[in-house]
């Protein structure tokens, strides 16, 4: 059992022990996920445009970690409820992105794949 599956089981058991599956519809979980993404973003709102280092001081890293955990928990729970295999979806997506963004055409560029220079 991978660590990822392990965490997935913890999340599932947490919900089951509280009889919360009834609330965990795809719609509710998607909304909860969006809310947690909002909390993550709010931690960075008005933070001076970050340089590489000092902006993570003052507990900000800890608060970001807390919100990242919330986001990932809801991603995992949403995927469980929808029957989505998160890791295989991520692998498949990375493969598609490899094809969309060939290194020789995308290196150092922030352009969307549809706007990359032709080969
Ligand atoms: Mg939160």
PDB file of C-alpha atoms and ligand atoms in Angstrom:
ATOM      1  CA  UNK A   1       0.000   0.000   0.000  1.00  0.00           C
ATOM      2  CA  UNK A   2       1.469   3.323  -1.047  1.00  0.00           C
ATOM      3  CA  UNK A   3       1.615   6.296   1.287  1.00  0.00           C
ATOM      4  CA  UNK A   4      -0.922   7.966  -0.969  1.00  0.00           C
ATOM      5  CA  UNK A   5      -3.410   5.105  -0.558  1.00  0.00           C
ATOM      6  CA  UNK A   6      -2.715   5.172   3.157  1.00  0.00           C
ATOM      7  CA  UNK A   7      -3.670   8.828   3.380  1.00  0.00           C
ATOM      8  CA  UNK A   8      -6.729   8.119   1.241  1.00  0.00           C
ATOM      9  CA  UNK A   9      -7.863   5.471   3.731  1.00  0.00           C
ATOM     10  CA  UNK A  10      -7.389   7.867   6.637  1.00  0.00           C
ATOM     11  CA  UNK A  11      -9.542  10.440   4.890  1.00  0.00           C
ATOM     12  CA  UNK A  12     -12.206   7.843   4.112  1.00  0.00           C
ATOM     13  CA  UNK A  13     -12.225   6.566   7.704  1.00  0.00           C
ATOM     14  CA  UNK A  14     -12.376  10.110   9.093  1.00  0.00           C
ATOM     15  CA  UNK A  15     -15.541  10.786   7.084  1.00  0.00           C
ATOM     16  CA  UNK A  16     -17.108   7.382   7.803  1.00  0.00           C
ATOM     17  CA  UNK A  17     -16.549   7.614  11.578  1.00  0.00           C
ATOM     18  CA  UNK A  18     -18.531  10.866  11.604  1.00  0.00           C
ATOM     19  CA  UNK A  19     -21.181   9.668   9.182  1.00  0.00           C
ATOM     20  CA  UNK A  20     -20.211  12.501   6.874  1.00  0.00           C
ATOM     21  CA  UNK A  21     -20.412  10.522   3.638  1.00  0.00           C
ATOM     22  CA  UNK A  22     -23.970  11.806   3.361  1.00  0.00           C
ATOM     23  CA  UNK A  23     -22.586  15.331   2.934  1.00  0.00           C
ATOM     24  CA  UNK A  24     -19.784  14.339   0.602  1.00  0.00           C
ATOM     25  CA  UNK A  25     -21.509  14.766  -2.731  1.00  0.00           C
ATOM     26  CA  UNK A  26     -19.391  15.777  -5.714  1.00  0.00           C
ATOM     27  CA  UNK A  27     -21.011  19.232  -5.679  1.00  0.00           C
ATOM     28  CA  UNK A  28     -20.394  19.823  -1.975  1.00  0.00           C
ATOM     29  CA  UNK A  29     -16.827  18.576  -2.167  1.00  0.00           C
ATOM     30  CA  UNK A  30     -16.061  20.682  -5.235  1.00  0.00           C
ATOM     31  CA  UNK A  31     -17.381  23.735  -3.390  1.00  0.00           C
ATOM     32  CA  UNK A  32     -15.397  22.883  -0.263  1.00  0.00           C
ATOM     33  CA  UNK A  33     -12.293  22.444  -2.419  1.00  0.00           C
ATOM     34  CA  UNK A  34     -12.827  25.823  -4.059  1.00  0.00           C
ATOM     35  CA  UNK A  35     -13.261  27.362  -0.599  1.00  0.00           C
ATOM     36  CA  UNK A  36      -9.968  25.913   0.586  1.00  0.00           C
ATOM     37  CA  UNK A  37      -8.183  27.103  -2.555  1.00  0.00           C
ATOM     38  CA  UNK A  38      -9.597  30.525  -1.691  1.00  0.00           C
ATOM     39  CA  UNK A  39      -8.125  30.263   1.818  1.00  0.00           C
ATOM     40  CA  UNK A  40      -4.749  29.347   0.329  1.00  0.00           C
ATOM     41  CA  UNK A  41      -4.903  32.303  -2.044  1.00  0.00           C
ATOM     42  CA  UNK A  42      -6.017  34.634   0.757  1.00  0.00           C
ATOM     43  CA  UNK A  43      -2.801  33.855   2.656  1.00  0.00           C
ATOM     44  CA  UNK A  44      -0.872  35.377  -0.243  1.00  0.00           C
ATOM     45  CA  UNK A  45      -3.177  38.305  -0.869  1.00  0.00           C
ATOM     46  CA  UNK A  46      -1.368  41.614  -0.274  1.00  0.00           C
ATOM     47  CA  UNK A  47       1.895  39.857   0.466  1.00  0.00           C
ATOM     48  CA  UNK A  48       4.491  41.900  -1.418  1.00  0.00           C
ATOM     49  CA  UNK A  49       5.334  40.186  -4.654  1.00  0.00           C
ATOM     50  CA  UNK A  50       7.565  37.473  -3.337  1.00  0.00           C
ATOM     51  CA  UNK A  51      11.259  37.372  -3.824  1.00  0.00           C
ATOM     52  CA  UNK A  52      12.860  33.999  -3.299  1.00  0.00           C
ATOM     53  CA  UNK A  53      13.269  34.040   0.483  1.00  0.00           C
ATOM     54  CA  UNK A  54      11.963  36.240   3.262  1.00  0.00           C
ATOM     55  CA  UNK A  55       8.300  36.209   2.299  1.00  0.00           C
ATOM     56  CA  UNK A  56       7.914  32.744   3.786  1.00  0.00           C
ATOM     57  CA  UNK A  57       8.792  33.956   7.257  1.00  0.00           C
ATOM     58  CA  UNK A  58       6.415  34.680  10.153  1.00  0.00           C
ATOM     59  CA  UNK A  59       4.509  31.465  10.090  1.00  0.00           C
ATOM     60  CA  UNK A  60       3.294  32.022   6.543  1.00  0.00           C
ATOM     61  CA  UNK A  61       4.831  28.727   5.462  1.00  0.00           C
ATOM     62  CA  UNK A  62       2.949  26.961   8.262  1.00  0.00           C
ATOM     63  CA  UNK A  63      -0.340  28.582   7.279  1.00  0.00           C
ATOM     64  CA  UNK A  64       0.236  27.721   3.621  1.00  0.00           C
ATOM     65  CA  UNK A  65       0.980  24.129   4.611  1.00  0.00           C
ATOM     66  CA  UNK A  66      -2.260  24.008   6.552  1.00  0.00           C
ATOM     67  CA  UNK A  67      -4.254  25.193   3.539  1.00  0.00           C
ATOM     68  CA  UNK A  68      -2.374  22.908   1.146  1.00  0.00           C
ATOM     69  CA  UNK A  69      -3.423  20.009   3.392  1.00  0.00           C
ATOM     70  CA  UNK A  70      -7.068  21.126   3.221  1.00  0.00           C
ATOM     71  CA  UNK A  71      -6.891  21.402  -0.556  1.00  0.00           C
ATOM     72  CA  UNK A  72      -5.308  18.000  -1.022  1.00  0.00           C
ATOM     73  CA  UNK A  73      -7.713  16.323   1.406  1.00  0.00           C
ATOM     74  CA  UNK A  74     -10.650  17.637  -0.616  1.00  0.00           C
ATOM     75  CA  UNK A  75      -9.021  16.671  -3.916  1.00  0.00           C
ATOM     76  CA  UNK A  76      -8.569  13.140  -2.603  1.00  0.00           C
ATOM     77  CA  UNK A  77     -12.053  12.930  -1.097  1.00  0.00           C
ATOM     78  CA  UNK A  78     -13.663  14.353  -4.249  1.00  0.00           C
ATOM     79  CA  UNK A  79     -11.804  11.780  -6.303  1.00  0.00           C
ATOM     80  CA  UNK A  80     -12.879   8.942  -4.007  1.00  0.00           C
ATOM     81  CA  UNK A  81     -16.518   9.926  -4.266  1.00  0.00           C
ATOM     82  CA  UNK A  82     -16.300  10.308  -8.045  1.00  0.00           C
ATOM     83  CA  UNK A  83     -14.326   7.090  -8.553  1.00  0.00           C
ATOM     84  CA  UNK A  84     -11.335   8.942  -9.947  1.00  0.00           C
ATOM     85  CA  UNK A  85      -7.876   7.425  -9.583  1.00  0.00           C
ATOM     86  CA  UNK A  86      -5.944  10.583  -8.766  1.00  0.00           C
ATOM     87  CA  UNK A  87      -2.454   9.268  -9.371  1.00  0.00           C
ATOM     88  CA  UNK A  88      -3.224   7.706 -12.742  1.00  0.00           C
ATOM     89  CA  UNK A  89      -4.984  10.902 -13.790  1.00  0.00           C
ATOM     90  CA  UNK A  90      -1.917  12.889 -12.768  1.00  0.00           C
ATOM     91  CA  UNK A  91       0.382  10.534 -14.689  1.00  0.00           C
ATOM     92  CA  UNK A  92      -1.845  10.710 -17.772  1.00  0.00           C
ATOM     93  CA  UNK A  93      -1.978  14.486 -17.554  1.00  0.00           C
ATOM     94  CA  UNK A  94       1.784  14.777 -17.239  1.00  0.00           C
ATOM     95  CA  UNK A  95       2.129  12.613 -20.334  1.00  0.00           C
ATOM     96  CA  UNK A  96      -0.246  14.865 -22.269  1.00  0.00           C
ATOM     97  CA  UNK A  97       1.667  17.901 -21.030  1.00  0.00           C
ATOM     98  CA  UNK A  98       4.935  16.310 -22.159  1.00  0.00           C
ATOM     99  CA  UNK A  99       3.454  16.100 -25.660  1.00  0.00           C
ATOM    100  CA  UNK A 100       1.934  19.586 -25.502  1.00  0.00           C
ATOM    101  CA  UNK A 101       5.063  21.237 -24.195  1.00  0.00           C
ATOM    102  CA  UNK A 102       8.085  19.722 -25.924  1.00  0.00           C
ATOM    103  CA  UNK A 103      11.190  20.955 -24.107  1.00  0.00           C
ATOM    104  CA  UNK A 104      12.735  22.372 -27.271  1.00  0.00           C
ATOM    105  CA  UNK A 105       9.690  24.577 -27.919  1.00  0.00           C
ATOM    106  CA  UNK A 106       8.663  25.518 -24.403  1.00  0.00           C
ATOM    107  CA  UNK A 107      11.843  25.883 -22.374  1.00  0.00           C
ATOM    108  CA  UNK A 108      11.909  29.261 -20.652  1.00  0.00           C
ATOM    109  CA  UNK A 109       8.551  30.248 -22.156  1.00  0.00           C
ATOM    110  CA  UNK A 110       5.302  30.842 -20.307  1.00  0.00           C
ATOM    111  CA  UNK A 111       3.253  30.582 -23.503  1.00  0.00           C
ATOM    112  CA  UNK A 112       0.267  28.255 -23.612  1.00  0.00           C
ATOM    113  CA  UNK A 113       0.848  25.171 -25.758  1.00  0.00           C
ATOM    114  CA  UNK A 114      -1.459  26.528 -28.457  1.00  0.00           C
ATOM    115  CA  UNK A 115       0.787  29.578 -28.774  1.00  0.00           C
ATOM    116  CA  UNK A 116       4.165  27.899 -28.815  1.00  0.00           C
ATOM    117  CA  UNK A 117       6.328  28.557 -31.875  1.00  0.00           C
ATOM    118  CA  UNK A 118       5.857  25.924 -34.602  1.00  0.00           C
ATOM    119  CA  UNK A 119       8.387  23.097 -34.642  1.00  0.00           C
TER     120      UNK A 119
HETATM  121 MG1  LIG B   1      -8.528  25.827   5.341  1.00  0.00          MG
END
